[in-house]
PDB file of C-alpha atoms in Angstrom:
ATOM      1  CA  MET A   2      81.859 113.116  75.928  1.00 54.00           C
ATOM      2  CA  ARG A   3      78.709 111.174  76.851  1.00 57.00           C
ATOM      3  CA  LYS A   4      80.710 108.026  77.468  1.00 57.00           C
ATOM      4  CA  ILE A   5      83.135 109.926  79.696  1.00 59.00           C
ATOM      5  CA  ILE A   6      80.261 111.357  81.748  1.00 60.00           C
ATOM      6  CA  GLU A   7      78.667 107.923  82.105  1.00 59.00           C
ATOM      7  CA  ARG A   8      81.955 106.423  83.165  1.00 60.00           C
ATOM      8  CA  LEU A   9      82.600 109.126  85.751  1.00 61.00           C
ATOM      9  CA  ALA A  10      79.036 108.771  87.059  1.00 62.00           C
ATOM     10  CA  LEU A  11      79.594 105.061  87.543  1.00 63.00           C
ATOM     11  CA  PHE A  12      82.746 105.763  89.554  1.00 61.00           C
ATOM     12  CA  PHE A  13      81.434 108.639  91.659  1.00 60.00           C
ATOM     13  CA  VAL A  14      77.914 107.250  92.182  1.00 66.00           C
ATOM     14  CA  GLY A  15      78.059 103.507  91.637  1.00 67.00           C
ATOM     15  CA  LEU A  16      81.187 102.857  93.680  1.00 69.00           C
ATOM     16  CA  PRO A  17      80.035 104.873  96.743  1.00 73.00           C
ATOM     17  CA  LEU A  18      76.702 103.021  96.689  1.00 76.00           C
ATOM     18  CA  LEU A  19      78.523  99.695  96.551  1.00 78.00           C
ATOM     19  CA  ILE A  20      80.854 100.689  99.403  1.00 78.00           C
ATOM     20  CA  ALA A  21      77.863 101.929 101.410  1.00 79.00           C
ATOM     21  CA  SER A  22      76.124  98.566 101.025  1.00 78.00           C
ATOM     22  CA  VAL A  23      79.261  96.892 102.377  1.00 82.00           C
ATOM     23  CA  PHE A  24      80.377  99.351 105.034  1.00 74.00           C
ATOM     24  CA  PHE A  25      77.039 100.442 106.496  1.00 76.00           C
ATOM     25  CA  LEU A  26      74.773  97.418 105.901  1.00 77.00           C
ATOM     26  CA  PRO A  27      76.481  94.463 107.605  1.00 83.00           C
ATOM     27  CA  TYR A  28      73.178  92.838 108.631  1.00 84.00           C
ATOM     28  CA  LYS A  29      73.158  89.053 108.199  1.00 82.00           C
ATOM     29  CA  ASN A  30      76.779  88.936 107.028  1.00 84.00           C
ATOM     30  CA  TYR A  31      76.152  91.613 104.389  1.00 91.00           C
ATOM     31  CA  LEU A  32      72.847  90.323 103.033  1.00 91.00           C
ATOM     32  CA  VAL A  33      72.507  93.308 100.672  1.00 90.00           C
ATOM     33  CA  LEU A  34      75.912  92.588  99.134  1.00 92.00           C
ATOM     34  CA  HIS A  35      74.991  88.928  98.681  1.00 94.00           C
ATOM     35  CA  ILE A  36      71.798  89.880  96.887  1.00 93.00           C
ATOM     36  CA  GLU A  37      73.834  92.169  94.621  1.00 91.00           C
ATOM     37  CA  ILE A  38      76.303  89.349  93.965  1.00 93.00           C
ATOM     38  CA  LEU A  39      73.547  86.884  93.031  1.00 95.00           C
ATOM     39  CA  PHE A  40      71.777  89.442  90.842  1.00 94.00           C
ATOM     40  CA  PHE A  41      74.869  90.380  88.857  1.00 92.00           C
ATOM     41  CA  THR A  42      76.000  86.758  88.675  1.00 95.00           C
ATOM     42  CA  VAL A  43      72.757  85.793  86.936  1.00 96.00           C
ATOM     43  CA  LEU A  44      73.191  88.668  84.480  1.00 94.00           C
ATOM     44  CA  GLY A  45      76.816  87.639  83.969  1.00 94.00           C
ATOM     45  CA  ILE A  46      75.755  84.063  83.224  1.00 96.00           C
ATOM     46  CA  VAL A  47      73.249  85.320  80.656  1.00 95.00           C
ATOM     47  CA  GLU A  48      75.946  87.407  78.959  1.00 94.00           C
ATOM     48  CA  MET A  49      78.569  84.671  79.050  1.00 95.00           C
ATOM     49  CA  HIS A  50      76.051  82.216  77.622  1.00 95.00           C
ATOM     50  CA  SER A  51      75.433  84.672  74.781  1.00 94.00           C
ATOM     51  CA  ILE A  52      79.185  84.992  74.148  1.00 95.00           C
ATOM     52  CA  LEU A  53      79.778  81.246  74.186  1.00 95.00           C
ATOM     53  CA  LYS A  54      76.939  80.392  71.844  1.00 94.00           C
ATOM     54  CA  GLN A  55      78.541  82.542  69.139  1.00 94.00           C
ATOM     55  CA  LYS A  56      81.129  79.782  68.676  1.00 93.00           C
ATOM     56  CA  LEU A  57      79.952  76.764  70.670  1.00 94.00           C
ATOM     57  CA  THR A  58      76.869  74.659  71.112  1.00 93.00           C
ATOM     58  CA  THR A  59      75.454  75.389  74.550  1.00 95.00           C
ATOM     59  CA  HIS A  60      72.678  74.110  76.741  1.00 93.00           C
ATOM     60  CA  PRO A  61      69.528  76.271  76.767  1.00 94.00           C
ATOM     61  CA  LEU A  62      69.671  79.283  79.053  1.00 94.00           C
ATOM     62  CA  PHE A  63      66.977  77.896  81.373  1.00 95.00           C
ATOM     63  CA  LEU A  64      69.412  75.055  82.173  1.00 95.00           C
ATOM     64  CA  ALA A  65      72.574  77.153  82.088  1.00 95.00           C
ATOM     65  CA  ILE A  66      71.417  79.610  84.771  1.00 96.00           C
ATOM     66  CA  PRO A  67      70.675  77.016  87.508  1.00 96.00           C
ATOM     67  CA  ILE A  68      73.994  75.274  86.845  1.00 95.00           C
ATOM     68  CA  GLY A  69      75.980  78.526  86.770  1.00 95.00           C
ATOM     69  CA  ILE A  70      74.386  79.935  89.943  1.00 96.00           C
ATOM     70  CA  THR A  71      74.924  76.767  92.010  1.00 97.00           C
ATOM     71  CA  ILE A  72      78.229  77.788  93.638  1.00 97.00           C
ATOM     72  CA  PRO A  73      77.418  81.443  94.495  1.00 96.00           C
ATOM     73  CA  LEU A  74      74.040  80.300  95.831  1.00 97.00           C
ATOM     74  CA  ALA A  75      75.811  77.806  98.093  1.00 97.00           C
ATOM     75  CA  SER A  76      78.178  80.514  99.333  1.00 96.00           C
ATOM     76  CA  PHE A  77      75.092  82.635 100.077  1.00 96.00           C
ATOM     77  CA  LEU A  78      73.598  79.799 102.145  1.00 96.00           C
ATOM     78  CA  TYR A  79      76.902  79.446 103.988  1.00 96.00           C
ATOM     79  CA  ALA A  80      77.495  83.120 104.732  1.00 94.00           C
ATOM     80  CA  VAL A  81      73.934  84.355 105.300  1.00 94.00           C
ATOM     81  CA  CYS A  82      71.988  81.288 106.429  1.00 93.00           C
ATOM     82  CA  GLY A  83      74.764  79.685 108.477  1.00 93.00           C
ATOM     83  CA  LEU A  84      74.995  76.362 106.659  1.00 95.00           C
ATOM     84  CA  PRO A  85      78.315  74.508 107.069  1.00 95.00           C
ATOM     85  CA  GLN A  86      81.102  75.613 104.729  1.00 94.00           C
ATOM     86  CA  ARG A  87      81.169  72.167 103.136  1.00 96.00           C
ATOM     87  CA  ILE A  88      77.966  73.162 101.311  1.00 97.00           C
ATOM     88  CA  ILE A  89      80.257  75.063  98.936  1.00 97.00           C
ATOM     89  CA  THR A  90      82.326  71.956  98.257  1.00 96.00           C
ATOM     90  CA  TYR A  91      79.119  70.028  97.627  1.00 97.00           C
ATOM     91  CA  SER A  92      77.896  72.709  95.226  1.00 97.00           C
ATOM     92  CA  ILE A  93      81.019  72.447  93.077  1.00 97.00           C
ATOM     93  CA  ALA A  94      80.495  68.709  92.758  1.00 97.00           C
ATOM     94  CA  ILE A  95      76.765  69.151  92.086  1.00 97.00           C
ATOM     95  CA  ALA A  96      77.417  71.690  89.326  1.00 97.00           C
ATOM     96  CA  PHE A  97      79.814  69.458  87.404  1.00 97.00           C
ATOM     97  CA  ILE A  98      77.783  66.317  88.031  1.00 97.00           C
ATOM     98  CA  SER A  99      74.760  68.136  86.592  1.00 97.00           C
ATOM     99  CA  ILE A 100      76.704  68.999  83.447  1.00 97.00           C
ATOM    100  CA  LEU A 101      77.738  65.388  82.895  1.00 97.00           C
ATOM    101  CA  PHE A 102      74.281  64.080  83.786  1.00 96.00           C
ATOM    102  CA  LEU A 103      72.699  66.339  81.177  1.00 95.00           C
ATOM    103  CA  GLU A 104      75.090  64.962  78.592  1.00 95.00           C
ATOM    104  CA  PHE A 105      74.215  61.430  79.676  1.00 96.00           C
ATOM    105  CA  ILE A 106      70.519  62.181  79.090  1.00 95.00           C
ATOM    106  CA  LEU A 107      71.257  63.688  75.682  1.00 93.00           C
ATOM    107  CA  SER A 108      73.301  60.629  74.733  1.00 92.00           C
ATOM    108  CA  PHE A 109      70.053  58.723  74.182  1.00 93.00           C
ATOM    109  CA  THR A 110      69.504  60.795  71.044  1.00 92.00           C
ATOM    110  CA  GLY A 111      72.505  59.030  69.542  1.00 91.00           C
ATOM    111  CA  LYS A 112      74.101  62.317  68.487  1.00 89.00           C
ATOM    112  CA  PHE A 113      77.488  63.058  70.021  1.00 92.00           C
ATOM    113  CA  GLU A 114      79.007  65.614  67.646  1.00 92.00           C
ATOM    114  CA  LYS A 115      78.403  68.550  70.004  1.00 94.00           C
ATOM    115  CA  SER A 116      78.930  66.808  73.352  1.00 95.00           C
ATOM    116  CA  ILE A 117      82.393  68.262  73.987  1.00 95.00           C
ATOM    117  CA  GLU A 118      81.172  71.763  73.145  1.00 96.00           C
ATOM    118  CA  ARG A 119      78.203  71.514  75.521  1.00 96.00           C
ATOM    119  CA  ILE A 120      80.331  70.161  78.371  1.00 96.00           C
ATOM    120  CA  ALA A 121      83.052  72.767  77.834  1.00 96.00           C
ATOM    121  CA  SER A 122      80.669  75.720  77.563  1.00 96.00           C
ATOM    122  CA  SER A 123      78.749  74.658  80.672  1.00 96.00           C
ATOM    123  CA  ALA A 124      82.000  74.249  82.618  1.00 96.00           C
ATOM    124  CA  VAL A 125      82.977  77.811  81.666  1.00 95.00           C
ATOM    125  CA  LEU A 126      79.626  79.091  82.953  1.00 94.00           C
ATOM    126  CA  VAL A 127      80.228  77.367  86.291  1.00 95.00           C
ATOM    127  CA  MET A 128      83.680  78.912  86.638  1.00 95.00           C
ATOM    128  CA  TYR A 129      83.032  82.322  85.075  1.00 94.00           C
ATOM    129  CA  PRO A 130      81.453  84.130  86.793  1.00 93.00           C
ATOM    130  CA  GLY A 131      80.003  81.786  89.455  1.00 93.00           C
ATOM    131  CA  TYR A 132      83.055  80.155  90.998  1.00 96.00           C
ATOM    132  CA  LEU A 133      85.283  83.249  90.860  1.00 95.00           C
ATOM    133  CA  VAL A 134      82.731  85.561  92.475  1.00 95.00           C
ATOM    134  CA  MET A 135      82.228  83.036  95.289  1.00 95.00           C
ATOM    135  CA  TYR A 136      85.326  84.352  97.075  1.00 96.00           C
ATOM    136  CA  LEU A 137      83.634  87.677  97.782  1.00 95.00           C
ATOM    137  CA  SER A 138      80.831  85.836  99.541  1.00 94.00           C
ATOM    138  CA  ILE A 139      83.258  83.892 101.716  1.00 95.00           C
ATOM    139  CA  ILE A 140      85.080  87.070 102.768  1.00 95.00           C
ATOM    140  CA  THR A 141      81.846  88.359 104.343  1.00 94.00           C
ATOM    141  CA  VAL A 142      82.255  85.956 107.289  1.00 93.00           C
ATOM    142  CA  TRP A 143      85.674  87.370 108.177  1.00 94.00           C
ATOM    143  CA  GLU A 144      86.159  89.724 111.068  1.00 90.00           C
ATOM    144  CA  ASN A 145      86.216  93.335 109.795  1.00 91.00           C
ATOM    145  CA  ALA A 146      84.773  92.080 106.509  1.00 93.00           C
ATOM    146  CA  GLY A 147      83.257  95.492 105.728  1.00 92.00           C
ATOM    147  CA  ILE A 148      86.640  97.204 105.843  1.00 93.00           C
ATOM    148  CA  VAL A 149      88.376  94.411 103.944  1.00 95.00           C
ATOM    149  CA  LEU A 150      85.755  94.297 101.193  1.00 95.00           C
ATOM    150  CA  SER A 151      85.692  98.084 100.937  1.00 93.00           C
ATOM    151  CA  LEU A 152      89.440  98.050 100.332  1.00 95.00           C
ATOM    152  CA  PHE A 153      89.004  95.402  97.649  1.00 96.00           C
ATOM    153  CA  PHE A 154      86.329  97.295  95.750  1.00 94.00           C
ATOM    154  CA  VAL A 155      88.120 100.651  96.006  1.00 93.00           C
ATOM    155  CA  MET A 156      91.368  99.082  94.757  1.00 95.00           C
ATOM    156  CA  VAL A 157      89.698  97.312  91.830  1.00 94.00           C
ATOM    157  CA  PHE A 158      87.596 100.262  90.726  1.00 90.00           C
ATOM    158  CA  GLY A 159      90.506 102.612  91.379  1.00 90.00           C
ATOM    159  CA  CYS A 160      92.753 100.455  89.215  1.00 92.00           C
ATOM    160  CA  ASP A 161      90.184 100.293  86.433  1.00 89.00           C
ATOM    161  CA  SER A 162      89.186 103.964  86.515  1.00 86.00           C
ATOM    162  CA  ILE A 163      92.634 105.543  86.857  1.00 89.00           C
ATOM    163  CA  ALA A 164      93.972 103.203  84.167  1.00 88.00           C
ATOM    164  CA  TRP A 165      91.189 104.357  81.838  1.00 84.00           C
ATOM    165  CA  LEU A 166      91.644 108.035  82.698  1.00 83.00           C
ATOM    166  CA  LEU A 167      95.425 108.133  82.258  1.00 87.00           C
ATOM    167  CA  GLY A 168      95.133 105.997  79.164  1.00 86.00           C
ATOM    168  CA  VAL A 169      92.707 108.480  77.602  1.00 81.00           C
ATOM    169  CA  LEU A 170      94.725 111.540  78.604  1.00 82.00           C
ATOM    170  CA  PHE A 171      98.308 110.397  78.098  1.00 86.00           C
ATOM    171  CA  GLY A 172      98.349 106.950  76.559  1.00 81.00           C
ATOM    172  CA  LYS A 173      97.784 107.485  72.838  1.00 82.00           C
ATOM    173  CA  LYS A 174     101.454 107.019  71.912  1.00 80.00           C
ATOM    174  CA  THR A 175     101.853 103.817  73.928  1.00 83.00           C
ATOM    175  CA  ARG A 176      98.816 101.908  72.660  1.00 84.00           C
ATOM    176  CA  GLY A 177      98.659  98.925  70.358  1.00 75.00           C
ATOM    177  CA  PHE A 178     101.191  96.625  72.011  1.00 80.00           C
ATOM    178  CA  LEU A 179      98.454  94.292  73.303  1.00 83.00           C
ATOM    179  CA  PRO A 180      96.636  92.511  70.439  1.00 84.00           C
ATOM    180  CA  ALA A 181      93.709  91.425  72.617  1.00 82.00           C
ATOM    181  CA  SER A 182      92.992  95.004  73.657  1.00 83.00           C
ATOM    182  CA  PRO A 183      94.757  97.499  71.351  1.00 83.00           C
ATOM    183  CA  ASN A 184      93.306 100.553  73.130  1.00 82.00           C
ATOM    184  CA  LYS A 185      95.171  99.643  76.302  1.00 86.00           C
ATOM    185  CA  SER A 186      98.328 101.677  76.876  1.00 87.00           C
ATOM    186  CA  ILE A 187     101.430 101.454  79.030  1.00 89.00           C
ATOM    187  CA  MET A 188     100.403 104.684  80.732  1.00 91.00           C
ATOM    188  CA  GLY A 189      97.046 103.099  81.466  1.00 90.00           C
ATOM    189  CA  PHE A 190      98.698 100.120  83.140  1.00 92.00           C
ATOM    190  CA  ILE A 191     100.816 102.448  85.261  1.00 93.00           C
ATOM    191  CA  GLY A 192      97.649 104.295  86.231  1.00 93.00           C
ATOM    192  CA  GLY A 193      96.037 101.017  87.227  1.00 93.00           C
ATOM    193  CA  TYR A 194      98.737 100.299  89.774  1.00 96.00           C
ATOM    194  CA  VAL A 195      98.571 103.865  91.080  1.00 95.00           C
ATOM    195  CA  GLY A 196      94.795 103.503  91.400  1.00 94.00           C
ATOM    196  CA  SER A 197      95.287 100.500  93.694  1.00 96.00           C
ATOM    197  CA  LEU A 198      98.266 101.727  95.681  1.00 97.00           C
ATOM    198  CA  ILE A 199      96.724 105.024  96.760  1.00 96.00           C
ATOM    199  CA  PRO A 200      93.647 103.515  98.471  1.00 94.00           C
ATOM    200  CA  ALA A 201      95.812 100.735  99.903  1.00 96.00           C
ATOM    201  CA  GLY A 202      97.998 103.330 101.600  1.00 96.00           C
ATOM    202  CA  LEU A 203      94.960 105.211 102.901  1.00 96.00           C
ATOM    203  CA  PHE A 204      93.413 102.073 104.389  1.00 96.00           C
ATOM    204  CA  TYR A 205      96.746 101.140 105.963  1.00 96.00           C
ATOM    205  CA  TYR A 206      96.830 104.407 107.892  1.00 95.00           C
ATOM    206  CA  LEU A 207      93.087 104.652 108.545  1.00 95.00           C
ATOM    207  CA  PHE A 208      92.653 101.074 109.806  1.00 95.00           C
ATOM    208  CA  PRO A 209      95.979 100.022 111.389  1.00 94.00           C
ATOM    209  CA  GLU A 210      94.170  97.563 113.667  1.00 94.00           C
ATOM    210  CA  VAL A 211      93.005  95.622 110.588  1.00 94.00           C
ATOM    211  CA  PHE A 212      96.027  95.882 108.279  1.00 95.00           C
ATOM    212  CA  GLN A 213      98.734  95.301 110.848  1.00 91.00           C
ATOM    213  CA  GLY A 214     102.413  94.894 110.097  1.00 90.00           C
ATOM    214  CA  SER A 215     104.797  96.468 107.667  1.00 92.00           C
ATOM    215  CA  LEU A 216     103.639  98.719 104.849  1.00 94.00           C
ATOM    216  CA  TYR A 217     105.105  96.281 102.316  1.00 95.00           C
ATOM    217  CA  LYS A 218     102.262  93.835 103.045  1.00 96.00           C
ATOM    218  CA  ILE A 219      99.500  96.087 101.797  1.00 97.00           C
ATOM    219  CA  VAL A 220     101.701  97.321  98.940  1.00 97.00           C
ATOM    220  CA  LEU A 221     102.196  93.710  97.835  1.00 97.00           C
ATOM    221  CA  LEU A 222      98.469  93.079  98.189  1.00 97.00           C
ATOM    222  CA  ALA A 223      97.697  96.148  96.053  1.00 97.00           C
ATOM    223  CA  VAL A 224     100.212  95.201  93.336  1.00 97.00           C
ATOM    224  CA  LEU A 225      98.974  91.623  93.038  1.00 97.00           C
ATOM    225  CA  ASN A 226      95.343  92.715  93.201  1.00 97.00           C
ATOM    226  CA  SER A 227      95.783  95.292  90.439  1.00 96.00           C
ATOM    227  CA  THR A 228      97.738  92.791  88.316  1.00 97.00           C
ATOM    228  CA  ALA A 229      94.862  90.315  88.614  1.00 97.00           C
ATOM    229  CA  ALA A 230      92.320  93.052  87.855  1.00 96.00           C
ATOM    230  CA  ILE A 231      94.212  94.118  84.724  1.00 94.00           C
ATOM    231  CA  ILE A 232      94.582  90.531  83.488  1.00 95.00           C
ATOM    232  CA  GLY A 233      90.912  89.872  84.257  1.00 94.00           C
ATOM    233  CA  ASP A 234      89.954  92.799  82.036  1.00 92.00           C
ATOM    234  CA  ILE A 235      92.167  91.496  79.240  1.00 93.00           C
ATOM    235  CA  ILE A 236      90.816  87.951  79.556  1.00 94.00           C
ATOM    236  CA  GLU A 237      87.291  89.208  78.944  1.00 92.00           C
ATOM    237  CA  SER A 238      88.547  91.099  75.888  1.00 90.00           C
ATOM    238  CA  ILE A 239      90.055  87.844  74.626  1.00 93.00           C
ATOM    239  CA  LEU A 240      86.729  86.045  75.101  1.00 93.00           C
ATOM    240  CA  LYS A 241      84.817  88.770  73.253  1.00 91.00           C
ATOM    241  CA  ARG A 242      87.309  88.861  70.378  1.00 90.00           C
ATOM    242  CA  SER A 243      87.135  85.095  70.086  1.00 92.00           C
ATOM    243  CA  ALA A 244      83.327  85.314  69.892  1.00 91.00           C
ATOM    244  CA  GLY A 245      83.381  88.317  67.562  1.00 90.00           C
ATOM    245  CA  VAL A 246      81.395  90.654  69.828  1.00 88.00           C
ATOM    246  CA  LYS A 247      82.222  94.201  70.968  1.00 83.00           C
ATOM    247  CA  ASP A 248      80.477  94.289  74.350  1.00 79.00           C
ATOM    248  CA  SER A 249      79.178  91.525  76.575  1.00 80.00           C
ATOM    249  CA  GLY A 250      75.847  93.376  76.771  1.00 74.00           C
ATOM    250  CA  HIS A 251      74.239  96.792  77.197  1.00 71.00           C
ATOM    251  CA  PHE A 252      73.065  96.742  80.799  1.00 71.00           C
ATOM    252  CA  ILE A 253      75.394  99.424  82.218  1.00 66.00           C
ATOM    253  CA  PRO A 254      75.606 102.843  80.493  1.00 59.00           C
ATOM    254  CA  GLY A 255      79.128 103.792  79.487  1.00 57.00           C
ATOM    255  CA  ARG A 256      80.484 100.314  80.159  1.00 61.00           C
ATOM    256  CA  GLY A 257      78.456  97.873  78.073  1.00 71.00           C
ATOM    257  CA  GLY A 258      77.423  94.681  79.771  1.00 83.00           C
ATOM    258  CA  VAL A 259      77.731  93.381  83.306  1.00 87.00           C
ATOM    259  CA  LEU A 260      80.793  91.295  82.452  1.00 90.00           C
ATOM    260  CA  ASP A 261      82.429  94.391  80.976  1.00 86.00           C
ATOM    261  CA  SER A 262      82.137  95.955  84.438  1.00 85.00           C
ATOM    262  CA  ILE A 263      82.960  93.008  86.692  1.00 90.00           C
ATOM    263  CA  ASP A 264      85.662  91.324  84.603  1.00 91.00           C
ATOM    264  CA  SER A 265      88.391  92.870  86.775  1.00 92.00           C
ATOM    265  CA  ILE A 266      86.576  91.824  89.954  1.00 94.00           C
ATOM    266  CA  LEU A 267      86.246  88.204  88.884  1.00 95.00           C
ATOM    267  CA  LEU A 268      89.951  87.409  88.639  1.00 96.00           C
ATOM    268  CA  ALA A 269      90.976  89.796  91.416  1.00 97.00           C
ATOM    269  CA  ALA A 270      88.570  88.243  93.959  1.00 97.00           C
ATOM    270  CA  PRO A 271      90.379  84.901  94.456  1.00 97.00           C
ATOM    271  CA  VAL A 272      93.791  86.616  94.327  1.00 97.00           C
ATOM    272  CA  PHE A 273      92.702  89.123  96.977  1.00 97.00           C
ATOM    273  CA  TYR A 274      91.160  86.343  99.080  1.00 97.00           C
ATOM    274  CA  ILE A 275      94.319  84.217  99.032  1.00 96.00           C
ATOM    275  CA  MET A 276      96.830  87.026  99.523  1.00 96.00           C
ATOM    276  CA  SER A 277      94.923  88.959 102.194  1.00 95.00           C
ATOM    277  CA  ASP A 278      94.565  85.793 104.243  1.00 93.00           C
ATOM    278  CA  PHE A 279      98.203  84.836 103.633  1.00 94.00           C
ATOM    279  CA  LEU A 280      99.461  88.281 104.642  1.00 95.00           C
ATOM    280  CA  TYR A 281      97.039  89.049 107.482  1.00 94.00           C
ATOM    281  CA  GLY A 282      95.582  85.697 108.566  1.00 89.00           C
ATOM    282  CA  PHE A 283      91.973  86.870 108.291  1.00 84.00           C
ATOM    283  CA  MET A 284      90.637  83.300 108.257  1.00 76.00           C
ATOM    284  CA  SER A 285      92.336  82.233 111.489  1.00 63.00           C
TER     285      SER A 285
END
């Protein structure tokens, strides 16, 4: 019961606070949201570093954090401080160059047995969560970014929460078909799509000047977004099972770690970015 209460509190308190920071605090291209992104990215890097080191040799955390935060920090400088967008391209190169440079320095020890593991684990930290979360930062420079981002967060959290709720209530007989996450159920997956489609329909009718065109566009956006969110959740389960850990951390009551709460967001963000621009031309 306690876990259910904590989960519901996160949905009915945490989500409105997040939407409020997007919808009502647009100052400096959503500075508050960018601070939240950077804060949770650092925590996500710490948790991912902990997961990776269960199986791989990693660089120390004091080196992993600066490398992992490079790309979202560059997107912050682009969106909030007005630096040219190419700063993001530079940051990607800088992050991977730093990884290889560190390995070059370590090569003077004459020990190369763990070089591949260090390079691979550092590359994962750059991509997950740093690179994936970058797309949320870029969206903040779009026209009507507050409405667009609000739709994204409501769809992702709606997908996650309704999937969990229907899975708990009606999914017991349809569990176990997914080895990476045996508690997931078919009813839960159906609930995930419903949890995205309902807010998508509401936003379509509430903001017709933003989501113009046929209804099928936003339905397609919702379906692809929820698919990415569901797969993102499963991917994190795969990573945890591979590392032999239950939760990525214990930062968020009722959910575990930060990565346990943003795993759906991480994969959904680039999918939402690509498809919303493709369908609505938000970047033009």
